[in-house]
Amino acid sequence: MMAVVLLAMFSALFLAPTAQAAKSGAVYVIPVDQPIERGLHKFMERGFKEAGEMEAGLIVLQINTPGGLVQTTKEIGDMIQNSSIPVAAFIHGDAASAGSYIALTADHIAMSPGSTIGAAALVDASNNYIEDPKAVATWKANMQAAAEKNDRNGEIAQGMTDLNMVVEMPEINKTKQQGQVISLTANEALKVGYADKIASTPAEVAAWLEYSSDNLFVMEQTTFEKISTFLTHPVVSTILLFLGIAGILIELFVPGFGVPGIVGVISFALYFGGSYVAGIGGSETWFLFIIGLALLIAELFVPSFGILGILGSVSLIAGVVRAAYDTGTALFSLGIAAAAAIAVVIIVAIIFKERGIWNRFILRDSMTAEQGYSSIRTREDLIGKNGISLTTLRPAGTAVIDGENVDVVTEGSFIAANEQITVHKVEGTRVVVKRINL
């Protein structure tokens, strides 16, 4: 009995403080598992706001990203560094390129086995290295500053961005040579101070930082965010652009269907709507699209020597590009969509050529003699009338009929002047006469 009492006292004195050692506040996990673009920034902004509203004690960024836009990365980095709530980066895949900058701006870095960090050289949309010295120097300095903020080796951060540097890393027995960029595995990052912990789950990260994993919340996308993520996927956006361009052009050049125009408008609405919800494009994208479409329609009816058409095309392209997170991807998708759409429009125009808008500019009414139209004067009114030959008819000549000089012709015989004649028949402009035998 005495042993039980002593055990209880021991637990109260020593174990209770340990149980109370967990820091207060929930752990709020924000997934960073997509390319870094304006949509991700908006998503993370909502996450940081919700974490603040629930008075979370720790924010964990669960990172697996190939990188993305530098400007957006900087904005996310500023948000992390200005957060009043401690932020831990948990890399469970790749914190590549701009993703490594986001991880370095966090207060702590944990990595799962098999994950990597680094390879942060600037590249363009075609994945070619950017050689602009000013841009490279600025990005290199940003990476160095983010690393040194938490007392990490700034030279390694520079080596992640600069192909020309040579960086010694004796901790892992490696040297970064010219033409290479540094990319570290989880174990290598731990040895050189670019990771503080090897962990497998956000719960392990929370426990490591002395927060209770029982109070852990994972941020999820809203329904609209999920839809916008789907709509802004490069393949889906290309299909929407194709349907939009084809539908509008078919309705403009081969009117009368209605359905293609409706499909085109809905497709463009989904394209720009998904971009707007994702935070990639603002209301200016809608404005550019509407203005561009209006100018193209005006070009069909107002002679402007192509000026309205050029301005409309530029406005449409600017709207489409502005609504995409990456200019290169947007232009590529637009090129494919436009080429496919034009091919479809040509096929439809050939099949339904009688409906084409060009029919409005072609005169198709015929003015026939049966309808009372004639480009020449015929003299059927003279048939059966008598007159006098004014000249000798050999066989053509002139006769006076009803007091009017008329060019006439015989059927082959010669008629002397001042002979009485009668109009036998009229063939077009030929008035055929014959002599009256008295």
XYZ file of C-alpha atoms in Angstrom:
438
model
C 0.000 0.000 0.000
C 2.824 2.341 0.960
C 4.449 1.648 -2.410
C 1.289 2.722 -4.242
C 1.127 5.979 -2.306
C 4.783 6.724 -2.992
C 4.267 5.999 -6.693
C 1.323 8.384 -6.804
C 3.360 11.112 -5.094
C 6.239 10.528 -7.508
C 3.860 10.874 -10.485
C 2.352 14.063 -9.106
C 5.767 15.634 -8.528
C 7.595 14.589 -11.690
C 5.203 13.367 -14.348
C 2.541 16.060 -14.001
C 4.858 18.908 -14.996
C 5.872 16.886 -18.058
C 2.224 16.534 -19.102
C 1.741 20.260 -18.640
C 4.882 21.061 -20.650
C 2.977 21.052 -23.985
C 2.681 24.580 -25.311
C -0.768 26.081 -25.587
C -2.584 26.695 -28.837
C -3.669 24.548 -31.750
C -1.381 23.391 -34.535
C -2.657 24.611 -37.905
C -1.318 22.710 -40.948
C -1.351 24.493 -44.339
C -0.615 22.309 -47.399
C 1.841 23.874 -49.860
C 1.605 21.160 -52.476
C 1.198 22.956 -55.791
C 3.176 25.348 -58.024
C 3.758 28.687 -56.361
C 1.435 31.181 -57.998
C -1.069 33.822 -56.986
C -3.726 31.209 -56.213
C -1.454 29.578 -53.627
C -0.733 32.975 -52.095
C -4.453 33.651 -51.694
C -4.989 30.171 -50.230
C -2.169 30.621 -47.712
C -3.409 34.094 -46.830
C -6.722 32.547 -45.824
C -4.853 29.907 -43.815
C -2.816 32.427 -41.845
C -5.978 34.435 -41.167
C -7.858 31.372 -39.896
C -4.880 30.348 -37.747
C -4.921 33.789 -36.163
C -8.686 33.691 -35.562
C -8.426 30.334 -33.777
C -5.410 31.599 -31.789
C -3.202 28.762 -33.012
C 0.125 28.296 -31.306
C 1.954 26.952 -34.374
C 1.541 26.961 -38.140
C 3.037 24.027 -40.043
C 3.598 24.461 -43.781
C 3.476 21.009 -45.359
C 5.660 21.607 -48.420
C 5.918 19.634 -51.645
C 6.270 22.035 -54.556
C 8.365 22.389 -57.741
C 8.572 26.158 -57.268
C 6.924 28.911 -59.252
C 6.700 32.680 -59.565
C 9.459 34.648 -57.825
C 7.271 37.655 -57.016
C 4.582 35.475 -55.439
C 7.271 33.563 -53.523
C 8.567 36.819 -52.080
C 5.046 37.833 -51.015
C 4.526 34.465 -49.299
C 7.942 34.766 -47.640
C 7.049 38.218 -46.300
C 3.770 36.840 -44.930
C 5.636 34.051 -43.131
C 8.251 36.363 -41.642
C 5.623 38.884 -40.493
C 3.478 36.222 -38.839
C 2.872 36.640 -35.123
C 2.444 32.849 -34.911
C 5.589 30.661 -35.103
C 5.900 28.882 -38.458
C 7.517 25.502 -39.098
C 8.221 24.160 -42.588
C 7.653 20.421 -42.937
C 9.113 19.228 -46.248
C 7.514 15.903 -47.138
C 8.483 15.854 -50.812
C 10.493 18.500 -52.642
C 11.060 22.083 -51.560
C 12.504 22.829 -54.982
C 13.394 26.203 -56.461
C 11.165 28.872 -54.908
C 9.869 26.248 -52.477
C 13.259 26.236 -50.773
C 12.950 29.990 -50.149
C 9.577 29.514 -48.468
C 11.068 26.814 -46.232
C 14.043 29.006 -45.311
C 11.797 31.895 -44.231
C 10.096 29.652 -41.650
C 11.276 29.583 -38.024
C 11.965 25.834 -38.098
C 12.549 23.236 -40.832
C 11.682 19.549 -40.540
C 12.120 17.105 -43.407
C 10.727 13.650 -44.009
C 13.036 10.827 -45.180
C 13.462 10.989 -48.952
C 12.636 14.679 -49.237
C 14.910 17.359 -50.757
C 15.544 21.079 -50.564
C 17.372 23.350 -53.028
C 17.907 23.558 -56.800
C 16.704 27.146 -56.736
C 18.321 28.613 -59.867
C 16.094 31.000 -61.829
C 14.508 29.410 -64.908
C 12.053 30.598 -67.545
C 8.808 28.949 -68.688
C 10.820 26.519 -70.860
C 12.971 25.519 -67.858
C 16.049 27.240 -69.284
C 18.366 29.016 -66.861
C 17.922 32.780 -66.712
C 21.249 34.573 -67.138
C 20.148 38.121 -66.307
C 22.891 39.186 -63.809
C 20.626 41.621 -61.977
C 17.799 39.119 -61.517
C 20.186 36.360 -60.462
C 21.997 38.621 -57.971
C 18.716 39.764 -56.407
C 17.358 36.244 -56.017
C 20.703 35.027 -54.692
C 20.682 37.761 -52.030
C 17.085 36.917 -51.070
C 17.984 33.271 -50.549
C 21.062 34.187 -48.514
C 19.088 36.575 -46.299
C 16.360 33.980 -45.684
C 18.969 31.403 -44.647
C 20.981 33.706 -42.406
C 17.810 34.883 -40.636
C 17.889 31.601 -38.736
C 21.674 31.297 -38.573
C 22.027 28.920 -41.500
C 25.048 28.987 -43.818
C 24.222 31.678 -46.353
C 26.830 30.421 -48.815
C 24.897 27.172 -49.277
C 21.740 29.160 -50.065
C 23.700 31.114 -52.660
C 24.980 27.843 -54.107
C 21.379 26.700 -54.556
C 20.850 29.585 -56.992
C 24.220 30.406 -58.617
C 25.654 28.001 -61.186
C 29.028 29.759 -61.192
C 29.871 29.408 -57.494
C 32.088 26.751 -55.944
C 30.861 25.833 -52.444
C 32.632 23.525 -50.012
C 30.374 21.443 -47.724
C 32.755 19.468 -45.502
C 29.928 18.294 -43.222
C 28.694 15.999 -45.997
C 32.030 15.653 -47.813
C 30.751 17.400 -50.935
C 31.847 20.289 -53.136
C 29.464 22.127 -55.409
C 31.255 22.701 -58.725
C 30.606 25.324 -61.431
C 27.621 24.477 -63.594
C 25.837 22.798 -60.682
C 23.293 23.929 -58.108
C 22.968 22.587 -54.591
C 20.126 20.207 -53.736
C 20.181 18.512 -50.331
C 18.572 15.326 -49.103
C 16.975 15.261 -45.655
C 20.056 13.758 -44.008
C 22.425 16.138 -45.816
C 20.265 19.121 -44.866
C 20.306 18.006 -41.235
C 24.115 17.795 -41.230
C 24.673 21.240 -42.826
C 22.022 22.937 -40.696
C 19.340 23.288 -43.379
C 16.995 20.996 -41.471
C 16.405 20.926 -37.727
C 14.564 17.620 -37.490
C 13.786 14.449 -39.422
C 10.060 13.751 -39.064
C 7.470 11.724 -40.922
C 4.248 13.592 -40.121
C 3.041 17.042 -39.063
C 2.095 15.466 -35.716
C 5.756 14.531 -35.150
C 6.733 18.125 -35.999
C 4.189 19.415 -33.466
C 5.463 17.044 -30.763
C 9.081 18.011 -31.513
C 8.188 21.688 -30.956
C 6.293 20.743 -27.770
C 2.751 21.235 -29.061
C 0.016 18.719 -28.552
C -0.789 16.711 -31.651
C -4.300 16.168 -30.265
C -5.135 19.744 -31.223
C -3.990 19.595 -34.835
C -6.062 21.004 -37.727
C -5.333 20.544 -41.426
C -6.504 23.339 -43.706
C -8.654 22.149 -46.608
C -9.655 23.797 -49.833
C -13.174 25.138 -50.119
C -15.450 23.776 -52.849
C -14.813 26.859 -54.958
C -11.054 26.555 -54.458
C -11.167 22.902 -55.543
C -13.168 23.841 -58.641
C -10.808 26.703 -59.443
C -7.794 24.400 -59.017
C -9.354 22.035 -61.565
C -10.271 24.842 -63.970
C -6.815 26.429 -63.842
C -5.017 23.164 -64.638
C -3.065 23.736 -67.904
C -4.872 20.936 -69.772
C -8.334 22.025 -68.625
C -7.643 25.703 -69.325
C -6.468 24.806 -72.850
C -9.711 22.900 -73.487
C -11.766 25.821 -72.153
C -9.887 28.244 -74.412
C -10.472 25.947 -77.406
C -14.212 25.678 -76.709
C -14.447 29.401 -76.053
C -12.642 30.482 -79.223
C -14.343 27.887 -81.446
C -17.807 28.595 -80.051
C -17.567 32.372 -80.428
C -16.048 32.208 -83.936
C -18.630 29.704 -85.182
C -21.418 31.932 -83.890
C -19.828 34.990 -85.518
C -18.971 33.502 -88.909
C -21.659 30.824 -89.230
C -24.582 32.304 -87.244
C -27.906 30.650 -86.634
C -26.951 27.783 -84.320
C -27.004 29.475 -80.911
C -25.468 26.510 -79.053
C -21.818 27.162 -80.090
C -22.106 30.747 -78.911
C -23.540 29.682 -75.556
C -20.835 27.020 -75.118
C -18.169 29.595 -76.036
C -19.380 32.161 -73.522
C -19.715 29.541 -70.749
C -16.191 28.223 -71.485
C -14.663 31.681 -71.265
C -16.671 32.366 -68.099
C -15.262 29.186 -66.518
C -11.733 30.080 -67.637
C -11.801 33.587 -66.186
C -13.985 32.597 -63.216
C -11.571 29.849 -62.139
C -8.698 32.291 -62.433
C -10.566 34.898 -60.391
C -11.484 32.500 -57.554
C -7.907 31.194 -57.469
C -6.686 34.752 -57.085
C -4.633 34.534 -60.271
C -6.572 37.098 -62.286
C -8.629 40.073 -61.201
C -11.593 41.911 -62.671
C -9.288 43.461 -65.272
C -9.149 40.117 -67.079
C -12.917 40.206 -67.633
C -12.674 43.795 -68.852
C -9.942 42.942 -71.371
C -11.917 39.945 -72.621
C -15.198 41.856 -73.087
C -13.476 44.791 -74.800
C -11.536 42.439 -77.080
C -14.655 40.506 -78.063
C -16.575 43.721 -78.745
C -13.796 45.057 -80.980
C -13.651 41.818 -82.978
C -17.413 41.914 -83.541
C -17.176 45.573 -84.575
C -14.456 44.674 -87.101
C -16.978 42.518 -88.979
C -19.320 45.432 -89.570
C -17.226 48.596 -89.384
C -14.484 49.150 -91.990
C -11.336 49.969 -90.016
C -8.595 48.509 -92.250
C -8.003 45.819 -89.605
C -7.278 48.229 -86.738
C -10.264 47.127 -84.643
C -9.413 43.480 -85.263
C -5.793 43.951 -84.168
C -6.792 45.870 -81.030
C -9.430 43.261 -80.210
C -6.970 40.394 -80.637
C -4.379 42.122 -78.437
C -7.010 42.761 -75.751
C -8.200 39.147 -75.797
C -4.668 37.756 -75.624
C -3.779 40.132 -72.786
C -6.861 39.019 -70.839
C -6.097 35.324 -71.329
C -2.432 35.742 -70.356
C -3.272 37.930 -67.371
C -5.672 35.250 -66.114
C -2.952 32.561 -66.148
C -0.352 32.094 -63.418
C 2.443 31.723 -65.972
C 2.817 33.765 -69.181
C 4.687 31.075 -71.105
C 2.131 28.389 -70.242
C -0.728 30.746 -71.134
C 0.704 31.586 -74.568
C 1.376 27.909 -75.282
C -2.169 26.928 -74.296
C -3.624 29.828 -76.261
C -1.645 28.870 -79.377
C -2.827 25.251 -79.269
C -6.428 26.246 -78.537
C -6.515 28.891 -81.289
C -5.043 26.559 -83.933
C -7.502 23.770 -83.091
C -10.426 26.195 -82.942
C -9.638 27.742 -86.328
C -9.438 24.281 -87.897
C -12.859 23.388 -86.487
C -14.360 26.707 -87.596
C -13.090 26.182 -91.161
C -14.647 22.706 -91.282
C -17.974 23.999 -89.940
C -17.899 26.949 -92.359
C -17.389 24.618 -95.323
C -20.173 22.275 -94.237
C -22.608 25.094 -93.524
C -21.386 27.584 -96.119
C -24.901 28.803 -96.889
C -25.103 30.203 -93.335
C -21.824 32.069 -93.470
C -21.716 35.726 -92.542
C -20.100 36.416 -95.930
C -23.506 35.779 -97.530
C -24.595 39.114 -96.108
C -22.102 40.875 -98.319
C -22.841 38.947 -101.570
C -25.722 39.968 -103.881
C -27.631 36.768 -104.581
C -30.890 38.201 -106.005
C -31.292 37.767 -109.793
C -33.323 40.124 -111.970
C -34.709 38.042 -114.820
C -36.897 38.943 -117.749
C -39.637 36.770 -116.239
C -39.590 39.090 -113.200
C -39.851 42.161 -115.476
C -36.137 43.097 -115.348
C -33.939 43.603 -118.438
C -30.662 45.331 -119.078
C -31.689 46.065 -122.714
C -34.880 47.361 -124.410
C -36.803 44.738 -126.357
C -39.452 45.724 -128.962
C -42.102 43.041 -128.738
C -44.605 45.901 -128.917
C -43.783 46.343 -132.619
C -44.845 42.848 -133.709
C -47.568 43.074 -136.384
C -47.122 46.770 -136.987
C -46.549 48.229 -140.456
C -44.054 50.793 -141.618
C -41.898 52.009 -144.537
C -38.272 51.131 -145.214
C -36.252 54.311 -144.853
C -33.134 52.815 -146.348
C -32.461 49.811 -148.513
C -32.513 46.714 -146.310
C -29.480 44.548 -147.311
C -30.704 42.806 -145.208
C -30.258 45.344 -142.356
C -31.281 48.943 -142.452
C -33.680 51.485 -141.000
C -37.449 51.637 -141.202
C -40.066 54.107 -139.968
C -42.633 52.401 -137.738
C -45.242 54.430 -135.881
C -43.262 57.543 -136.726
C -40.094 56.150 -135.066
C -36.860 55.240 -136.793
C -36.134 51.627 -135.938
C -33.118 49.459 -136.801
C -34.535 46.416 -138.569
C -33.386 43.349 -140.488
C -34.961 41.068 -143.055
C -34.805 37.282 -143.070
C -32.354 37.459 -145.963
C -34.165 39.221 -148.818
C -33.353 42.730 -150.028
C -35.986 45.439 -149.683
C -35.637 48.747 -151.476
C -36.156 52.073 -149.770
C -39.739 53.431 -149.453
C -41.249 49.934 -149.527
C -44.059 49.040 -147.161
C -42.963 46.531 -144.539
C -44.456 44.788 -141.518
C -42.793 43.564 -138.349
C -42.791 39.802 -138.581
C -41.105 38.957 -135.246
C -38.711 40.256 -132.595
C -35.682 38.248 -131.414
C -34.071 40.026 -128.521
C -32.830 43.268 -130.018
C -33.448 42.132 -133.623
C -36.609 43.498 -135.207
C -37.311 41.234 -138.205
C -39.447 42.650 -141.035
C -40.748 41.530 -144.405
C -42.214 43.280 -147.462
C -45.983 43.734 -147.697
C -47.100 42.403 -151.053
C -49.883 44.605 -152.400
